[in-house]
CSV table of C-alpha atoms in Angstrom, one decimal:
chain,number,residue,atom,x,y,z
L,1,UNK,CA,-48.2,54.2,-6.7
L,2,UNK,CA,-48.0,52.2,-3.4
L,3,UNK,CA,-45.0,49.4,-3.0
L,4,UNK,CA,-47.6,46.6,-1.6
L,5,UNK,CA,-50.8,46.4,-3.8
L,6,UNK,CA,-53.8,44.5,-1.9
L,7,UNK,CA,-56.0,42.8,-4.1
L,8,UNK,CA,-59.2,42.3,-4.0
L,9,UNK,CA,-59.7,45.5,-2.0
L,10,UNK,CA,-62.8,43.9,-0.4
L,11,UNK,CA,-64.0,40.5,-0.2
L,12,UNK,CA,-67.3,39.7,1.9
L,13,UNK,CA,-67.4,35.6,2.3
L,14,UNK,CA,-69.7,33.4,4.9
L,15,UNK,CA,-68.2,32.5,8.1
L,16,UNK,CA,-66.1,29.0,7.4
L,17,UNK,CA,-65.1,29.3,4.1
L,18,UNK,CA,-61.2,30.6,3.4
L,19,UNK,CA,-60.5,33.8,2.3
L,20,UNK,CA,-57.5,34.8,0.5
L,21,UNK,CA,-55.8,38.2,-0.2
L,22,UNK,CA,-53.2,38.7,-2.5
L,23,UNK,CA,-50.4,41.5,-2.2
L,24,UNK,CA,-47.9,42.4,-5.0
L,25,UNK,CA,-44.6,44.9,-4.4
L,26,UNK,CA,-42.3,46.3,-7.2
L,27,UNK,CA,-38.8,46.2,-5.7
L,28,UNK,CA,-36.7,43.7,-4.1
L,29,UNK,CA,-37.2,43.1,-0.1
L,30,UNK,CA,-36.0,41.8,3.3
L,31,UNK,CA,-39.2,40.3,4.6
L,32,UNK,CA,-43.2,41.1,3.9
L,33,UNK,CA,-45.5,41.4,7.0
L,34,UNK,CA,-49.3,41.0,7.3
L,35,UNK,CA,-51.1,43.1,9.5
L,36,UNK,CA,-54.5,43.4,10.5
L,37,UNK,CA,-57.0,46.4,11.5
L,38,UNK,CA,-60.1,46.4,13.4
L,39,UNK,CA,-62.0,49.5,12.8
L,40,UNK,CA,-61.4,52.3,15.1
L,41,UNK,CA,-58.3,50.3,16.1
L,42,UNK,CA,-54.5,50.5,15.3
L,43,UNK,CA,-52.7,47.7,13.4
L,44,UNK,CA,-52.0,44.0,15.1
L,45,UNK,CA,-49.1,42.5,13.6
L,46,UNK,CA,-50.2,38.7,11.9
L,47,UNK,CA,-47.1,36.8,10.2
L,48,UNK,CA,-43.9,37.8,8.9
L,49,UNK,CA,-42.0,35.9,5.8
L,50,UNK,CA,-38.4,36.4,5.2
L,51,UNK,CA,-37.1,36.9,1.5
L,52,UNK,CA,-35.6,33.3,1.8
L,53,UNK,CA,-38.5,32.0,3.0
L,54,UNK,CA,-41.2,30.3,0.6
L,55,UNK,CA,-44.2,29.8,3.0
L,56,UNK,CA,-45.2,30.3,6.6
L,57,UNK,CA,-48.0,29.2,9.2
L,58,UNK,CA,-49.5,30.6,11.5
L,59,UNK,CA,-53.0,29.2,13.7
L,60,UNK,CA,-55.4,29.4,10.8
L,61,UNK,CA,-52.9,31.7,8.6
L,62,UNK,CA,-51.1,31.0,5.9
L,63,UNK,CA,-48.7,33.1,3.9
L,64,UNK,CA,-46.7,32.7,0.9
L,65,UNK,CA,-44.1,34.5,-0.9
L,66,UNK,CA,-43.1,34.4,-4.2
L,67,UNK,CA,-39.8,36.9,-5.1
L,68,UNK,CA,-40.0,36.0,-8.7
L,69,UNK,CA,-43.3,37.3,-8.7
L,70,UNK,CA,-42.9,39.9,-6.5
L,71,UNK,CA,-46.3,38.8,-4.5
L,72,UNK,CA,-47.5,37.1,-1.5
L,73,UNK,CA,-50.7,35.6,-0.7
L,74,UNK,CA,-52.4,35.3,2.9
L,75,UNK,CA,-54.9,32.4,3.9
L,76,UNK,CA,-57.5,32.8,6.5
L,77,UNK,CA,-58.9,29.3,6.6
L,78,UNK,CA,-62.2,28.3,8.6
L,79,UNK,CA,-63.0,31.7,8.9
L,80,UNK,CA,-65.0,33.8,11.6
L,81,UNK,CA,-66.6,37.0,12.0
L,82,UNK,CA,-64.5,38.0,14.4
L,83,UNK,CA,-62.1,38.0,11.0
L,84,UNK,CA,-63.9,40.9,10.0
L,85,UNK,CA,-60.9,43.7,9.6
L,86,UNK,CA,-59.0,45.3,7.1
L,87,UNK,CA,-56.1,43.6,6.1
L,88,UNK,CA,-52.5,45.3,5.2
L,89,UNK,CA,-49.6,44.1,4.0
L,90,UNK,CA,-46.0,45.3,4.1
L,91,UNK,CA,-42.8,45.4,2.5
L,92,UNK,CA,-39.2,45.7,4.4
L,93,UNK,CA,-37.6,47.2,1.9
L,94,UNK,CA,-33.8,46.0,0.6
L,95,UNK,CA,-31.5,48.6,2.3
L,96,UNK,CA,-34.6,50.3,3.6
L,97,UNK,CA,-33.4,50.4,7.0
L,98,UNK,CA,-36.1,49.4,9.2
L,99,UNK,CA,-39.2,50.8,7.7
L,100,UNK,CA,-41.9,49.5,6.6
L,101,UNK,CA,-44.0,50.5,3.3
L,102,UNK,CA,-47.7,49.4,3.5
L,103,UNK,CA,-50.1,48.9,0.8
L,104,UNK,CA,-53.4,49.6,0.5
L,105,UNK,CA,-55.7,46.9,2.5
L,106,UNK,CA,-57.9,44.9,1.9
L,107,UNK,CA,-61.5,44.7,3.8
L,108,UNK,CA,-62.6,41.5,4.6
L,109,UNK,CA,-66.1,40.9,5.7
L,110,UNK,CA,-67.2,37.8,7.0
L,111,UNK,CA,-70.5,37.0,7.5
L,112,UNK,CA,-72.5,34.8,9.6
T,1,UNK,CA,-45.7,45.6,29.0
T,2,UNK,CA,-48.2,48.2,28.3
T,3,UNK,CA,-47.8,48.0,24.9
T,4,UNK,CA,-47.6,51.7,22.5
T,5,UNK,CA,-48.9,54.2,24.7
T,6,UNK,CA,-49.8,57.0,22.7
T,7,UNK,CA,-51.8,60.7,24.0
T,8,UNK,CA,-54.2,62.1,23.5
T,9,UNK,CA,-56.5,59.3,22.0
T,10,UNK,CA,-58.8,62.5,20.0
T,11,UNK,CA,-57.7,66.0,19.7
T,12,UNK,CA,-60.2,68.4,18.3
T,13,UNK,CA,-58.2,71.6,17.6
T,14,UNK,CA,-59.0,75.2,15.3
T,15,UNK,CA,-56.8,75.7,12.3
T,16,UNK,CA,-54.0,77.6,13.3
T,17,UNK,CA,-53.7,76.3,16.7
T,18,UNK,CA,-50.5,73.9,17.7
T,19,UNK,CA,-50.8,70.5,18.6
T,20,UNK,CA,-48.2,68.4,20.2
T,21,UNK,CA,-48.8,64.3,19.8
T,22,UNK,CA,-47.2,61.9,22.4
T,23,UNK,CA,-45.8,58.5,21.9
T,24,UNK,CA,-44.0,55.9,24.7
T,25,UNK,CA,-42.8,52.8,23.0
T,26,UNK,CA,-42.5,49.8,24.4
T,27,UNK,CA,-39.4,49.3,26.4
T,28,UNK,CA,-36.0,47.9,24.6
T,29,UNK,CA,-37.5,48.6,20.9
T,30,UNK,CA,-34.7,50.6,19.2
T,31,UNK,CA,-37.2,52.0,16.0
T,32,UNK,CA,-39.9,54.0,16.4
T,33,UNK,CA,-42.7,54.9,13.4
T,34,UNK,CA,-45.0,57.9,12.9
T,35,UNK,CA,-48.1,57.1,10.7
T,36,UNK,CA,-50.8,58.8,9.3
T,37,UNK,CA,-54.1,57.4,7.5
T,38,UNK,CA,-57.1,58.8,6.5
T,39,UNK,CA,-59.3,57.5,3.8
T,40,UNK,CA,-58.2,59.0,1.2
T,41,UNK,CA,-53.9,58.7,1.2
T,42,UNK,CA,-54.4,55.4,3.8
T,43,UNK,CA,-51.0,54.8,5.6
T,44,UNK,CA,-48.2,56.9,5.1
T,45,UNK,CA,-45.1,56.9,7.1
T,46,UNK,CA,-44.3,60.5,8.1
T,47,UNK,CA,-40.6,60.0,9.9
T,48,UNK,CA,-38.9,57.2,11.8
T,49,UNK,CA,-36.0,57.2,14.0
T,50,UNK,CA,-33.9,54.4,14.9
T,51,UNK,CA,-32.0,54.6,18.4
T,52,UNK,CA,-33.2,58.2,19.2
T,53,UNK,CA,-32.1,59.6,15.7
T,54,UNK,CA,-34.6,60.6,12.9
T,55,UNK,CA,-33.5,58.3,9.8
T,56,UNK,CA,-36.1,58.9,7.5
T,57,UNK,CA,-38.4,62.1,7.8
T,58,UNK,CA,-39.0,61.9,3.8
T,59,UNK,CA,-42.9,61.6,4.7
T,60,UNK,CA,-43.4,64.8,6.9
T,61,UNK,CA,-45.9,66.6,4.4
T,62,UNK,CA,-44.2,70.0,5.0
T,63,UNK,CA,-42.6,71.9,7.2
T,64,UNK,CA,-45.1,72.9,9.3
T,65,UNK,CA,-44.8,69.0,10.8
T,66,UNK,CA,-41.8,68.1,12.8
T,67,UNK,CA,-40.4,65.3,15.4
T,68,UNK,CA,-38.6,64.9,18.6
T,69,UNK,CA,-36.8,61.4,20.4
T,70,UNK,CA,-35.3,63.2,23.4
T,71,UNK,CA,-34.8,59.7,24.8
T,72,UNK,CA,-35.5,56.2,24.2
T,73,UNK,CA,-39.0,56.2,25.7
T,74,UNK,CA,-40.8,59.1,24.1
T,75,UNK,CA,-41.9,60.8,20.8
T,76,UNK,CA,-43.6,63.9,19.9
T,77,UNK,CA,-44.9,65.1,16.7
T,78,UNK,CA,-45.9,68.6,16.0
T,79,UNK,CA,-48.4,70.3,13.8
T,80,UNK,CA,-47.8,74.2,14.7
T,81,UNK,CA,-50.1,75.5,12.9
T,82,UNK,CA,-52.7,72.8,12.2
T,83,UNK,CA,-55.2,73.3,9.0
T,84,UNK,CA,-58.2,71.1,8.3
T,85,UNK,CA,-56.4,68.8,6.0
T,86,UNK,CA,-54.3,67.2,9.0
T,87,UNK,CA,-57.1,65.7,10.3
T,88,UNK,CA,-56.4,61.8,10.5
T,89,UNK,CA,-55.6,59.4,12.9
T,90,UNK,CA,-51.9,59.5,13.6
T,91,UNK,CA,-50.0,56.5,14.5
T,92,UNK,CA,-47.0,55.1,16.4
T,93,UNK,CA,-45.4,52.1,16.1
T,94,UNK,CA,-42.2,50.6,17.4
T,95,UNK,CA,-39.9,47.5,17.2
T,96,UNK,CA,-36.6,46.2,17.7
T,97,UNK,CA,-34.7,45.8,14.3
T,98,UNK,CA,-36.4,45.3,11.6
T,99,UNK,CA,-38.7,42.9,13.1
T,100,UNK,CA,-42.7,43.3,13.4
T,101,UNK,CA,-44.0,46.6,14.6
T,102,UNK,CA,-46.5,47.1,17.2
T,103,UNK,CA,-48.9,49.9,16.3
T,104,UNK,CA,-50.6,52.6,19.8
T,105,UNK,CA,-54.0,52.9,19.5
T,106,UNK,CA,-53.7,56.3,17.4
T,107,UNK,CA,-54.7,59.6,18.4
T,108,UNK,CA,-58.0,60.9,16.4
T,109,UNK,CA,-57.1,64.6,15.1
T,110,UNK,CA,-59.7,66.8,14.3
T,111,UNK,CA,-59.0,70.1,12.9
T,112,UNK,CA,-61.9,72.7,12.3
């Protein structure tokens, strides 16, 4: 199965309210990045947390990280339909080298 | 900086036929990422190479794939010969370290 685990797949929420996606990984890492993709499009790079690092902003993004759960969490607050994308996340992998493993996404529809 | 530059941006090709994919990173990024997603296996990572070298090539489905980094500023990847089940959009991605990536627009294979 995949390292990073989106959950929900898809969420469809009204424009303003938060939305939150939540990511889980099974083995040990250097940092977890969020990316986003626009249909059609490749993948935009959001917000990267370090393993020593608990929590991170970003403009209306906010991630978290929790190694003892082996899960992160990103906030989209005030949202917009320009929002609407699927959203991945990624695991840096502990002696991984540079590569990145990416789960599954989440789509995230916001409506007006 | 232009960004990923990758060529063509849609390929449609006959099974059996070669096709050669083209990637320029962006200038000074040491690592550079071939993807593939489709719908049904999303993102995989088929082979990365860090400073010109291939480091990881565990993803390359078989080996009717395979990947060049002649120099620091251009990638190919090869489907010789191509079959209906390699259609997907094909991705590269590059970055310096293990920092965030930055993702080409994809190139949209089509294989009859």
């Amino acid at each position: 199965s995949q390292q990073g685990e989106e959950d929900p797949q898809a969420l469809s929420i009204q424009e303003g309210e938060n939305a939150t996606m939540n990511c889980s990984y099974k083995t040990s890492i250097n940092n977890l990045q969020w990316y986003r993709q626009n249909s059609g499009r490749g993948l935009v790079h959001l917000i990267l947390i370090r393993s020593n690092e608990r929590e991170k902003h970003s403009g209306r993004l906010r991630v978290t990280l929790d190694t003892s759960k082996k899960s992160s969490s990103l906030l989209i607050t005030a949202s917009r339909a320009a929002d609407t994308a699927s959203y991945f996340c990624a695991t840096g992998l502990t002696g991984g080298g540079n590569k990145l493993t990416f789960g599954t996404g989440t789509q995230l529809k916001v409506e007006l | 900086d232009a960004g990923v530059i990758q060529s063509p941006r849609h390929e449609v090709t006959e099974m059996g036929q070669e096709v050669t994919l083209r990637c320029k990173p962006i200038s000074g990024h040491n690592s550079l990422f071939w993807y593939r997603q489709t719908m049904m296996r999303g993102l995989e990572l088929l082979i990365y190479f860090n400073n010109n070298v291939p480091i990881d090539d565990s993803g390359m489905p078989e080996d009717r794939f395979s990947a060049k980094m002649p120099n620091a500023s251009f990638s190919t990847l090869k489907i010789q010969p191509s079959e209906p089940r390699d259609s997907a959009v094909y991705f590269c991605a590059s970055s310096f370290e293990l920092n965030e990536q930055f993702f080409g627009p994809g190139t949209r294979l089509t294989v009859l």
